[in-house]
Coordinates of C-alpha atoms in Angstrom, one line a residue:
Chain A
X1 CA -73.4 -2.1 -40.2
X2 CA -70.5 -3.6 -42.0
X3 CA -72.0 -5.8 -44.7
X4 CA -70.6 -8.1 -47.2
X5 CA -72.6 -9.3 -50.2
X6 CA -71.5 -12.4 -52.2
X7 CA -72.2 -12.1 -55.9
X8 CA -72.0 -14.6 -58.7
X9 CA -72.0 -14.5 -62.5
X10 CA -74.4 -16.6 -64.4
X11 CA -75.9 -17.0 -67.9
X12 CA -78.9 -14.8 -68.5
X13 CA -82.2 -16.5 -67.7
X14 CA -83.2 -16.6 -71.4
X15 CA -80.1 -18.5 -72.4
X16 CA -80.5 -21.6 -74.4
X17 CA -78.0 -24.1 -72.9
X18 CA -75.6 -25.9 -75.2
X19 CA -72.5 -28.1 -74.5
X20 CA -69.3 -28.6 -76.5
X21 CA -66.3 -30.8 -76.8
X22 CA -68.3 -34.0 -76.7
X23 CA -70.6 -32.7 -74.0
X24 CA -67.8 -32.1 -71.5
X25 CA -67.9 -28.2 -71.4
X26 CA -70.6 -25.6 -71.2
X27 CA -70.6 -23.6 -74.5
X28 CA -70.2 -19.9 -73.7
X29 CA -70.9 -18.9 -77.2
X30 CA -73.6 -16.2 -77.5
X31 CA -74.1 -16.4 -73.7
X32 CA -75.0 -13.1 -72.1
X33 CA -73.6 -13.0 -68.5
X34 CA -75.6 -11.4 -65.7
X35 CA -75.4 -10.9 -62.0
X36 CA -77.1 -13.9 -60.4
X37 CA -80.7 -12.8 -59.8
X38 CA -81.2 -13.6 -56.2
X39 CA -77.8 -12.0 -55.3
X40 CA -78.8 -8.8 -57.2
X41 CA -82.5 -8.5 -56.5
X42 CA -82.8 -9.5 -52.9
X43 CA -79.3 -9.9 -51.2
X44 CA -77.7 -6.7 -52.5
X45 CA -80.8 -4.5 -52.3
X46 CA -81.7 -5.5 -48.7
X47 CA -78.1 -4.9 -47.7
X48 CA -78.3 -1.4 -49.3
X49 CA -81.6 -0.7 -47.5
X50 CA -80.1 -1.6 -44.2
X51 CA -77.1 0.6 -44.8
X52 CA -79.4 3.5 -45.8
X53 CA -81.3 3.1 -42.6
X54 CA -78.6 2.3 -40.1
X55 CA -75.4 3.6 -41.7
X56 CA -72.3 1.6 -42.6
X57 CA -70.8 0.1 -45.7
X58 CA -71.8 -2.5 -48.3
X59 CA -68.9 -4.4 -50.0
X60 CA -69.5 -6.9 -52.8
X61 CA -67.2 -9.9 -53.2
X62 CA -66.9 -12.1 -56.2
X63 CA -64.7 -15.1 -57.1
X64 CA -63.8 -15.0 -60.8
X65 CA -61.6 -13.7 -63.5
X66 CA -61.5 -10.2 -65.2
X67 CA -64.5 -11.2 -67.5
X68 CA -66.6 -10.8 -64.3
X69 CA -65.8 -7.1 -64.0
X70 CA -69.0 -5.8 -65.8
X71 CA -71.3 -7.6 -63.4
X72 CA -69.3 -6.3 -60.4
X73 CA -69.6 -2.8 -61.8
X74 CA -73.3 -3.3 -62.1
X75 CA -73.4 -4.1 -58.3
X76 CA -71.5 -0.9 -57.7
X77 CA -73.9 1.0 -59.9
X78 CA -76.9 -0.3 -58.0
X79 CA -75.3 1.1 -54.8
X80 CA -72.5 -1.0 -53.2
X81 CA -69.7 1.1 -51.8
X82 CA -66.7 -1.0 -52.9
X83 CA -66.0 -4.3 -54.5
X84 CA -63.4 -7.1 -54.3
X85 CA -62.8 -9.7 -57.0
X86 CA -60.9 -12.8 -55.8
X87 CA -58.9 -13.6 -58.8
X88 CA -59.6 -17.3 -59.3
X89 CA -61.8 -19.6 -61.5
X90 CA -64.6 -20.8 -59.1
X91 CA -63.6 -24.5 -59.5
X92 CA -66.5 -25.8 -57.6
X93 CA -69.0 -24.3 -55.2
X94 CA -67.0 -25.3 -52.1
X95 CA -63.9 -23.7 -53.5
X96 CA -65.8 -20.4 -54.2
X97 CA -67.4 -20.3 -50.7
X98 CA -64.2 -21.1 -48.9
X99 CA -62.4 -18.3 -50.8
X100 CA -65.0 -15.9 -49.7
X101 CA -64.8 -17.1 -46.1
X102 CA -60.9 -16.7 -46.2
X103 CA -61.3 -13.1 -47.6
X104 CA -63.9 -12.3 -44.9
X105 CA -62.1 -13.8 -42.0
X106 CA -61.0 -11.3 -39.4
X107 CA -62.7 -8.4 -41.1
X108 CA -65.6 -8.2 -38.7
X109 CA -68.6 -8.1 -41.1
X110 CA -71.9 -7.9 -39.2
X111 CA -73.9 -9.6 -42.0
X112 CA -72.8 -11.6 -44.9
X113 CA -75.5 -11.9 -47.6
X114 CA -75.8 -14.3 -50.5
X115 CA -78.6 -15.1 -52.9
X116 CA -80.3 -18.4 -52.1
X117 CA -78.8 -20.2 -55.1
X118 CA -77.1 -19.5 -58.4
X119 CA -79.2 -20.3 -61.5
X120 CA -76.3 -22.2 -63.2
X121 CA -75.5 -24.9 -60.7
X122 CA -78.4 -24.6 -58.3
X123 CA -76.5 -25.8 -55.4
X124 CA -77.6 -23.4 -52.6
X125 CA -74.0 -23.7 -51.4
X126 CA -72.2 -20.4 -50.8
X127 CA -74.0 -19.2 -47.7
X128 CA -73.5 -22.5 -45.8
X129 CA -69.9 -23.0 -46.8
X130 CA -69.1 -19.4 -45.7
X131 CA -71.0 -19.8 -42.4
X132 CA -69.4 -23.1 -41.5
X133 CA -65.9 -22.0 -42.5
X134 CA -66.2 -18.9 -40.2
X135 CA -68.2 -20.8 -37.5
X136 CA -71.2 -18.3 -37.9
X137 CA -75.0 -18.8 -37.6
X138 CA -76.6 -19.2 -41.0
X139 CA -80.2 -18.4 -41.9
X140 CA -81.2 -19.7 -45.3
X141 CA -84.0 -18.6 -47.6
X142 CA -84.7 -15.3 -45.9
X143 CA -88.0 -13.6 -47.1
X144 CA -87.8 -10.7 -44.7
X145 CA -85.1 -9.3 -42.3
X146 CA -85.4 -6.5 -39.7
X147 CA -82.6 -5.3 -37.5
X148 CA -83.0 -4.0 -34.0
X149 CA -79.6 -3.2 -32.6
X150 CA -77.5 -6.3 -33.2
X151 CA -80.5 -8.6 -33.3
X152 CA -82.1 -9.6 -36.5
X153 CA -85.7 -11.0 -36.9
X154 CA -85.8 -13.1 -40.1
X155 CA -88.7 -14.9 -41.8
X156 CA -87.3 -17.9 -43.7
X157 CA -89.2 -20.1 -46.2
X158 CA -90.0 -23.6 -45.0
X159 CA -92.2 -26.2 -46.7
X160 CA -95.7 -24.9 -46.4
X161 CA -95.0 -21.6 -44.7
X162 CA -92.5 -19.4 -42.9
X163 CA -90.3 -19.9 -39.9
X164 CA -89.6 -16.8 -37.7
X165 CA -86.1 -16.8 -36.3
X166 CA -83.9 -14.5 -34.2
X167 CA -80.2 -14.3 -34.6
X168 CA -77.4 -11.8 -33.4
X169 CA -74.8 -10.4 -35.6
X170 CA -72.4 -11.6 -36.9
X171 CA -74.3 -14.0 -39.2
X172 CA -74.7 -15.3 -42.7
X173 CA -78.1 -15.1 -44.5
X174 CA -79.2 -16.2 -47.9
X175 CA -81.9 -14.3 -49.7
X176 CA -85.1 -15.3 -51.6
X177 CA -88.1 -13.5 -53.1
X178 CA -89.8 -11.1 -50.8
X179 CA -86.6 -9.8 -49.0
X180 CA -86.5 -6.7 -51.2
X181 CA -87.7 -5.3 -54.5
X182 CA -85.2 -5.2 -57.4
X183 CA -83.5 -1.9 -58.1
X184 CA -82.4 -0.7 -61.6
X185 CA -79.2 1.3 -61.6
X186 CA -79.6 4.9 -62.7
X187 CA -77.2 7.0 -64.7
X188 CA -75.7 8.6 -61.6
X189 CA -75.1 5.2 -60.1
X190 CA -73.5 4.0 -63.3
X191 CA -71.2 7.0 -63.4
X192 CA -70.3 6.7 -59.8
X193 CA -69.5 3.0 -60.2
X194 CA -66.5 3.9 -62.4
X195 CA -64.7 5.5 -59.6
X196 CA -65.7 3.4 -56.7
X197 CA -62.9 1.3 -55.0
X198 CA -62.5 -2.0 -56.8
X199 CA -59.8 -4.4 -55.4
X200 CA -58.4 -7.5 -57.0
X201 CA -57.4 -10.0 -54.2
X202 CA -55.2 -13.1 -54.7
X203 CA -56.9 -16.3 -53.9
X204 CA -56.0 -18.3 -50.7
X205 CA -54.8 -21.9 -51.1
X206 CA -58.1 -23.8 -51.9
X207 CA -59.5 -27.3 -52.4
X208 CA -61.8 -28.6 -55.1
X209 CA -63.8 -31.6 -54.0
X210 CA -65.9 -32.2 -57.2
X211 CA -65.7 -31.8 -61.0
X212 CA -68.0 -32.1 -63.8
X213 CA -67.2 -35.0 -66.1
X214 CA -69.9 -34.5 -68.7
X215 CA -73.2 -32.7 -69.4
X216 CA -76.5 -33.9 -70.9
X217 CA -79.5 -32.1 -72.3
X218 CA -83.0 -33.2 -71.1
X219 CA -84.8 -35.8 -73.3
X220 CA -87.0 -34.2 -76.0
X221 CA -90.7 -34.6 -75.3
X222 CA -92.9 -36.5 -77.8
X223 CA -95.2 -34.1 -79.5
X224 CA -98.2 -33.0 -77.5
X225 CA -101.5 -34.7 -77.7
X226 CA -104.2 -32.1 -78.0
X227 CA -107.7 -32.6 -76.6
X228 CA -110.7 -30.6 -77.8
X229 CA -111.9 -28.1 -75.3
X230 CA -115.4 -29.4 -75.5
X231 CA -114.3 -32.9 -74.7
X232 CA -112.1 -32.6 -71.5
X233 CA -113.4 -36.0 -70.4
X234 CA -110.9 -37.4 -72.9
X235 CA -108.1 -35.6 -71.0
X236 CA -109.2 -37.4 -67.8
X237 CA -109.3 -40.7 -69.8
X238 CA -105.7 -40.1 -71.0
X239 CA -104.4 -39.2 -67.5
X240 CA -105.9 -42.4 -66.2
X241 CA -105.3 -44.9 -68.9
X242 CA -102.3 -43.7 -70.8
X243 CA -100.2 -41.7 -68.2
X244 CA -101.7 -43.7 -65.3
X245 CA -101.3 -40.7 -63.2
X246 CA -104.8 -40.6 -61.7
Chain B
X1 CA -68.0 -48.3 -43.3
X2 CA -71.6 -47.4 -43.9
X3 CA -74.1 -45.0 -45.5
X4 CA -75.6 -42.4 -43.1
X5 CA -78.9 -40.8 -44.0
X6 CA -80.2 -37.8 -42.0
X7 CA -84.0 -38.3 -41.7
X8 CA -85.6 -34.9 -41.4
X9 CA -88.7 -34.7 -39.1
X10 CA -91.3 -32.0 -38.3
X11 CA -93.6 -32.1 -35.3
X12 CA -92.6 -35.6 -34.2
X13 CA -93.0 -37.3 -37.7
X14 CA -90.6 -37.9 -40.5
X15 CA -91.2 -35.8 -43.6
X16 CA -92.0 -37.5 -47.0
X17 CA -88.6 -36.3 -48.2
X18 CA -87.0 -38.2 -45.3
X19 CA -88.6 -41.5 -46.4
X20 CA -87.4 -40.8 -49.9
X21 CA -83.9 -40.1 -48.6
X22 CA -83.8 -43.3 -46.5
X23 CA -85.0 -45.4 -49.4
X24 CA -82.4 -43.8 -51.7
X25 CA -79.6 -44.3 -49.1
X26 CA -80.4 -47.9 -48.8
X27 CA -80.1 -48.3 -52.6
X28 CA -76.8 -46.6 -52.5
X29 CA -75.7 -48.8 -49.6
X30 CA -76.8 -51.9 -51.5
X31 CA -74.6 -50.9 -54.5
X32 CA -71.6 -50.4 -52.2
X33 CA -72.4 -53.5 -50.1
X34 CA -72.7 -51.3 -46.9
X35 CA -75.2 -50.9 -44.1
X36 CA -77.8 -48.1 -44.1
X37 CA -77.9 -46.1 -40.8
X38 CA -80.4 -43.3 -40.3
X39 CA -79.9 -40.4 -37.9
X40 CA -83.0 -38.8 -36.3
X41 CA -82.8 -35.6 -34.2
X42 CA -85.3 -34.3 -31.6
X43 CA -88.6 -35.6 -30.2
X44 CA -89.9 -38.3 -32.6
X45 CA -92.6 -41.0 -32.0
X46 CA -91.0 -44.4 -31.3
X47 CA -93.0 -46.1 -34.0
X48 CA -91.8 -43.6 -36.5
X49 CA -88.2 -44.4 -35.6
X50 CA -88.3 -48.2 -36.0
X51 CA -90.6 -47.6 -39.0
X52 CA -87.6 -46.3 -41.0
X53 CA -86.7 -50.0 -41.3
X54 CA -89.5 -50.2 -43.9
X55 CA -87.6 -47.8 -46.1
X56 CA -84.3 -49.7 -45.8
X57 CA -82.6 -48.5 -42.7
X58 CA -81.0 -51.3 -40.6
X59 CA -80.3 -49.0 -37.6
X60 CA -81.6 -45.6 -36.4
X61 CA -79.5 -43.4 -34.2
X62 CA -81.8 -41.2 -32.2
X63 CA -80.6 -38.1 -30.5
X64 CA -83.7 -37.2 -28.5
X65 CA -82.3 -33.9 -27.1
X66 CA -85.4 -31.6 -27.3
X67 CA -83.2 -28.7 -28.4
X68 CA -83.2 -30.4 -31.8
X69 CA -87.0 -29.9 -32.1
X70 CA -86.0 -26.5 -33.6
X71 CA -83.8 -26.2 -36.6
X72 CA -80.4 -24.6 -36.5
X73 CA -78.1 -25.4 -39.4
X74 CA -74.9 -25.1 -37.3
X75 CA -76.1 -27.4 -34.5
X76 CA -77.6 -30.0 -36.9
X77 CA -74.4 -30.0 -38.9
X78 CA -72.4 -30.9 -35.8
X79 CA -74.8 -33.7 -34.9
X80 CA -74.7 -35.2 -38.4
X81 CA -70.9 -34.9 -38.5
X82 CA -70.6 -36.6 -35.1
X83 CA -72.8 -39.5 -36.3
X84 CA -70.9 -39.8 -39.5
X85 CA -67.6 -40.1 -37.6
X86 CA -69.0 -42.5 -35.1
X87 CA -70.2 -45.0 -37.8
X88 CA -67.3 -44.2 -40.2
X89 CA -69.8 -43.1 -42.9
X90 CA -68.5 -43.3 -46.5
X91 CA -71.6 -41.7 -48.0
X92 CA -74.0 -39.2 -46.2
X93 CA -77.4 -38.7 -47.7
X94 CA -79.6 -35.7 -47.0
X95 CA -82.9 -34.4 -48.4
X96 CA -82.6 -31.4 -50.7
X97 CA -85.4 -29.8 -48.6
X98 CA -85.3 -26.2 -47.4
X99 CA -83.4 -27.3 -44.3
X100 CA -81.3 -29.8 -46.2
X101 CA -80.1 -27.0 -48.5
X102 CA -78.6 -25.3 -45.5
X103 CA -77.1 -28.4 -44.0
X104 CA -75.3 -29.8 -47.2
X105 CA -72.8 -26.9 -47.6
X106 CA -72.1 -26.7 -43.9
X107 CA -71.4 -30.4 -43.7
X108 CA -69.3 -30.3 -46.7
X109 CA -67.1 -27.6 -45.2
X110 CA -67.0 -29.2 -41.8
X111 CA -66.0 -32.7 -43.0
X112 CA -64.1 -31.5 -46.1
X113 CA -66.4 -33.9 -48.0
X114 CA -67.4 -33.3 -51.6
X115 CA -71.1 -32.8 -52.1
X116 CA -73.5 -33.0 -55.1
X117 CA -76.6 -31.0 -54.0
X118 CA -80.0 -32.0 -55.5
X119 CA -79.2 -35.3 -57.1
X120 CA -82.0 -37.2 -58.9
X121 CA -80.6 -40.6 -59.7
X122 CA -78.3 -43.2 -58.1
X123 CA -74.5 -42.7 -58.3
X124 CA -72.2 -44.8 -60.5
X125 CA -69.8 -46.4 -58.0
X126 CA -67.7 -48.9 -60.1
X127 CA -64.6 -46.7 -60.6
X128 CA -65.1 -43.0 -60.1
X129 CA -68.0 -42.0 -57.9
X130 CA -70.2 -40.2 -60.5
X131 CA -73.7 -38.8 -59.9
X132 CA -76.1 -36.8 -62.0
X133 CA -77.8 -33.6 -61.1
X134 CA -80.0 -31.1 -62.9
X135 CA -78.1 -27.8 -63.7
X136 CA -79.1 -24.5 -65.3
X137 CA -82.4 -24.8 -63.4
X138 CA -83.4 -27.8 -65.3
X139 CA -82.2 -26.8 -68.8
X140 CA -79.4 -29.5 -68.5
X141 CA -77.8 -32.2 -66.5
X142 CA -74.2 -32.6 -65.2
X143 CA -72.4 -35.7 -64.2
X144 CA -70.4 -34.7 -61.2
X145 CA -67.4 -36.7 -59.9
X146 CA -66.8 -36.5 -56.1
X147 CA -63.1 -37.2 -55.3
X148 CA -63.1 -36.9 -51.4
X149 CA -63.1 -40.1 -49.2
X150 CA -66.5 -39.1 -47.7
X151 CA -69.2 -38.1 -50.1
X152 CA -72.4 -36.2 -49.5
X153 CA -75.5 -36.5 -51.7
X154 CA -78.7 -34.5 -51.2
X155 CA -81.7 -35.9 -52.9
X156 CA -84.3 -33.7 -54.8
X157 CA -87.8 -34.3 -53.5
X158 CA -90.0 -36.5 -55.7
X159 CA -87.2 -37.8 -57.8
X160 CA -86.9 -41.4 -56.7
X161 CA -89.6 -43.9 -56.0
X162 CA -89.8 -45.2 -52.4
X163 CA -89.4 -48.9 -51.9
X164 CA -90.9 -50.5 -48.9
X165 CA -89.9 -53.7 -47.1
X166 CA -91.1 -55.6 -44.0
X167 CA -87.9 -54.8 -42.1
X168 CA -87.9 -52.8 -38.8
X169 CA -84.9 -50.9 -37.7
X170 CA -83.1 -51.2 -34.4
X171 CA -83.2 -47.8 -32.6
X172 CA -80.2 -46.8 -30.7
X173 CA -79.9 -43.7 -28.5
X174 CA -77.2 -41.3 -29.7
X175 CA -75.8 -38.5 -27.6
X176 CA -74.6 -35.4 -29.4
X177 CA -72.0 -33.2 -27.8
X178 CA -73.5 -29.9 -28.2
X179 CA -74.0 -26.7 -26.2
X180 CA -76.6 -24.0 -26.2
X181 CA -74.1 -21.7 -27.9
X182 CA -74.3 -24.0 -31.0
X183 CA -77.9 -22.9 -31.5
X184 CA -77.1 -19.4 -32.7
X185 CA -80.4 -19.2 -34.6
X186 CA -83.5 -19.3 -32.4
X187 CA -86.8 -20.3 -33.9
X188 CA -89.5 -18.1 -32.3
X189 CA -92.5 -19.0 -34.5
X190 CA -94.0 -20.7 -37.6
X191 CA -96.5 -19.1 -39.9
X192 CA -98.3 -21.9 -41.9
X193 CA -99.4 -20.8 -45.3
X194 CA -100.9 -23.9 -46.9
X195 CA -102.9 -26.6 -45.3
X196 CA -102.3 -29.2 -48.0
X197 CA -99.1 -30.7 -49.3
X198 CA -96.1 -28.3 -49.4
X199 CA -95.4 -27.5 -53.1
X200 CA -91.8 -28.8 -53.2
X201 CA -93.0 -32.2 -52.1
X202 CA -96.3 -32.3 -54.1
X203 CA -96.9 -35.1 -56.6
X204 CA -99.5 -33.1 -58.5
X205 CA -99.3 -29.3 -59.0
X206 CA -101.8 -27.0 -60.6
X207 CA -100.3 -23.7 -61.7
X208 CA -101.8 -20.4 -62.9
X209 CA -100.4 -17.6 -65.0
X210 CA -101.3 -14.2 -66.4
X211 CA -103.9 -15.8 -68.6
X212 CA -106.1 -16.0 -65.5
X213 CA -106.5 -12.2 -65.6
X214 CA -106.6 -11.5 -61.8
X215 CA -106.3 -13.0 -58.4
X216 CA -110.1 -13.2 -58.0
X217 CA -110.1 -16.0 -60.6
X218 CA -108.0 -18.5 -58.7
X219 CA -111.1 -20.2 -57.2
X220 CA -111.3 -22.7 -60.1
X221 CA -107.6 -23.4 -59.9
X222 CA -107.9 -24.1 -56.2
X223 CA -110.9 -26.3 -56.9
X224 CA -108.9 -28.3 -59.4
X225 CA -106.1 -28.6 -56.9
X226 CA -108.5 -29.8 -54.2
X227 CA -110.0 -32.5 -56.5
X228 CA -106.6 -33.8 -57.4
X229 CA -105.0 -33.4 -53.9
X230 CA -102.6 -31.1 -55.6
X231 CA -100.5 -28.1 -54.5
X232 CA -101.0 -24.7 -56.2
X233 CA -98.2 -22.8 -57.9
X234 CA -97.9 -19.8 -60.2
X235 CA -95.7 -18.1 -62.8
X236 CA -93.2 -15.3 -61.9
X237 CA -95.4 -12.6 -63.5
X238 CA -98.3 -13.6 -61.2
X239 CA -96.2 -13.6 -58.0
X240 CA -94.4 -10.3 -59.0
X241 CA -97.8 -8.5 -59.1
X242 CA -98.8 -10.2 -55.8
X243 CA -101.8 -12.1 -57.2
X244 CA -100.3 -15.1 -55.4
X245 CA -97.7 -15.5 -52.6
X246 CA -94.0 -15.6 -53.4
X247 CA -93.6 -19.2 -52.3
X248 CA -95.8 -20.4 -55.1
X249 CA -93.5 -19.0 -57.8
X250 CA -92.0 -21.8 -59.9
X251 CA -89.4 -21.2 -62.5
X252 CA -85.7 -20.4 -62.9
X253 CA -85.7 -17.7 -60.2
X254 CA -88.3 -19.4 -58.0
X255 CA -88.7 -23.0 -57.1
X256 CA -87.7 -26.0 -59.3
X257 CA -90.2 -28.8 -58.9
X258 CA -90.5 -32.3 -60.2
X259 CA -94.1 -33.4 -59.6
X260 CA -95.6 -36.4 -61.4
X261 CA -98.2 -34.2 -63.0
X262 CA -98.0 -30.5 -63.7
X263 CA -101.1 -28.7 -65.0
X264 CA -100.3 -25.2 -66.4
X265 CA -103.3 -22.9 -66.9
X266 CA -102.9 -19.6 -68.7
X267 CA -99.0 -19.8 -68.7
X268 CA -97.3 -19.3 -72.1
X269 CA -94.2 -21.2 -71.1
X270 CA -91.3 -18.8 -71.3
X271 CA -87.9 -20.6 -71.1
X272 CA -87.4 -19.4 -67.5
X273 CA -90.7 -20.9 -66.5
X274 CA -90.0 -24.2 -68.3
X275 CA -86.7 -24.5 -66.5
X276 CA -88.4 -24.8 -63.1
X277 CA -90.9 -27.5 -64.2
X278 CA -89.5 -29.5 -67.0
X279 CA -88.5 -32.3 -64.6
X280 CA -92.2 -33.0 -64.2
X281 CA -93.1 -36.5 -65.4
X282 CA -96.3 -35.3 -67.2
X283 CA -97.2 -31.8 -68.2
X284 CA -100.7 -30.7 -69.2
X285 CA -101.1 -27.2 -70.7
X286 CA -104.4 -25.3 -71.0
X287 CA -104.0 -22.1 -73.0
X288 CA -106.1 -20.2 -75.5
X289 CA -103.1 -19.5 -77.7
X290 CA -102.3 -22.5 -79.9
X291 CA -98.8 -20.9 -80.5
X292 CA -98.0 -20.8 -76.8
X293 CA -94.4 -22.3 -76.5
X294 CA -95.5 -24.4 -73.5
X295 CA -97.4 -26.8 -75.9
X296 CA -94.0 -28.0 -77.3
X297 CA -93.0 -29.2 -73.8
X298 CA -96.4 -30.6 -72.9
X299 CA -97.7 -34.2 -73.0
X300 CA -101.3 -33.2 -73.2
X301 CA -102.8 -29.9 -74.2
X302 CA -106.1 -28.2 -74.4
X303 CA -106.4 -25.1 -76.7
X304 CA -109.2 -23.1 -75.2
X305 CA -110.3 -20.4 -72.8
X306 CA -109.3 -21.3 -69.2
X307 CA -112.6 -20.0 -67.9
X308 CA -114.4 -22.5 -70.0
X309 CA -112.0 -25.5 -69.9
X310 CA -111.1 -25.5 -66.2
X311 CA -114.6 -25.7 -64.8
X312 CA -115.5 -28.5 -67.3
X313 CA -112.3 -30.3 -66.3
X314 CA -113.2 -30.0 -62.7
X315 CA -116.6 -31.6 -63.4
X316 CA -115.1 -34.3 -65.5
X317 CA -112.6 -35.2 -62.7
X318 CA -115.3 -35.2 -60.0
X319 CA -117.3 -37.6 -62.1
X320 CA -114.2 -39.8 -62.6
X321 CA -113.3 -39.9 -58.9
X322 CA -116.9 -40.5 -57.9
X323 CA -117.1 -43.6 -60.2
X324 CA -113.6 -44.9 -59.4
X325 CA -113.5 -44.6 -55.6

């Protein structure tokens, strides 16, 4: 199995979000950057499990500048064999996906994994852009994936249940909860990551279709109305008369 | 020039998110002074097709090829792209559903059209084409500008009210040039997990956290959900220890939902959980810890033991519905 895993860099899940320059830029002050959770926990780990069972290689690919190197090293420490950083700011999600597709083109990857979404822009974009650019089948929101020869059986999340699908390699798949259990890098992995192959690739000519003009924070809630626990009928009353929701 | 909306169906009927998308598309079309044309794929009841007129479609293109009864993002993308080219679509509207999330990026790459995935309001169309979407999993919003001639918007479920009219739509057969090879993904089965409303589409959601102490205590949560016609959800902690299935996990690394009413029981309200639910119109928090951060983000709260409060709430709601129906 020759596997490529797309990884992204995002603010840590506990980050308080702030904007600057008249709300036109995301403030990176005090932001801790992490590997995007679904990329790390599910896509990368399932790729490694397949490699351990069937042999082959797992390469991680990332679109970003040198400040992304720590998260790429983490992916190597968890167990990827080698890494490629495409040296460009990911201008928008189409740009990033198309860069990965151009990098992967002609390299005969059997499976290209991504996480279902990044937790910064929540677009669910990368897998679909890569698949369409390379004219490959795409299975999104995979909760389990089993290989038999070149055929994969995947359960994907649909509204109210799961859909069972079959697809042959090569294909693109996006990962969600259930696909694997997160792995924590151990000391040996962290040491090994320092000497694993890590290439920096020049970006292909790319297009940007969208840009962010401004940001807003959600409106503050009015202070909570508390109801006594021995008078929950009052809550029902409020939901009916005030919120008009029941 | 027109606005094309892909109306997603399942088992011969349009999904709720499809009706929302058609209604949204017709509002966009009205702003632009264009026609709203819907695309439907696969076997769908005739009354359903013309019924899209009620939600604002003037015409429905229907490709009845039964191969479209099963979803493949590549084949569906080709079909939508062909329809968009046929009618010279300026804006394409999709649902930000599980399938729509796979279609948007493919369609964007195929048509070289900019997309804003997961919008929750109408675009500004005066000068630049600007549309708002939630980012950082609900911790903020970003105003995106799309600068390609064709623009794609996918609409978050439950974010726009559906408007109904008396109109019926003209249904026109549409033939898609497609081969079996385009269906690279074969659907071989479906495993249904919940009987009621799917969580992403639910208008009322009842959610439980660690405060419930164990999976055996979810009966009262399910009762509450049943009384309200709600879907059930849970915190990450609960789904990580397998008290509840993964698909119920809401929060930053799970689902982001925007119901009209979100009732959180025994969930403290960590920032990662809030991110997934703070688009809810009303939030009710039941927690025995008056210091739980969730109360700061709630509209209504009850400080008390869930095992005491929830059964009482269930009784009060039953009484309310019995006297109001």
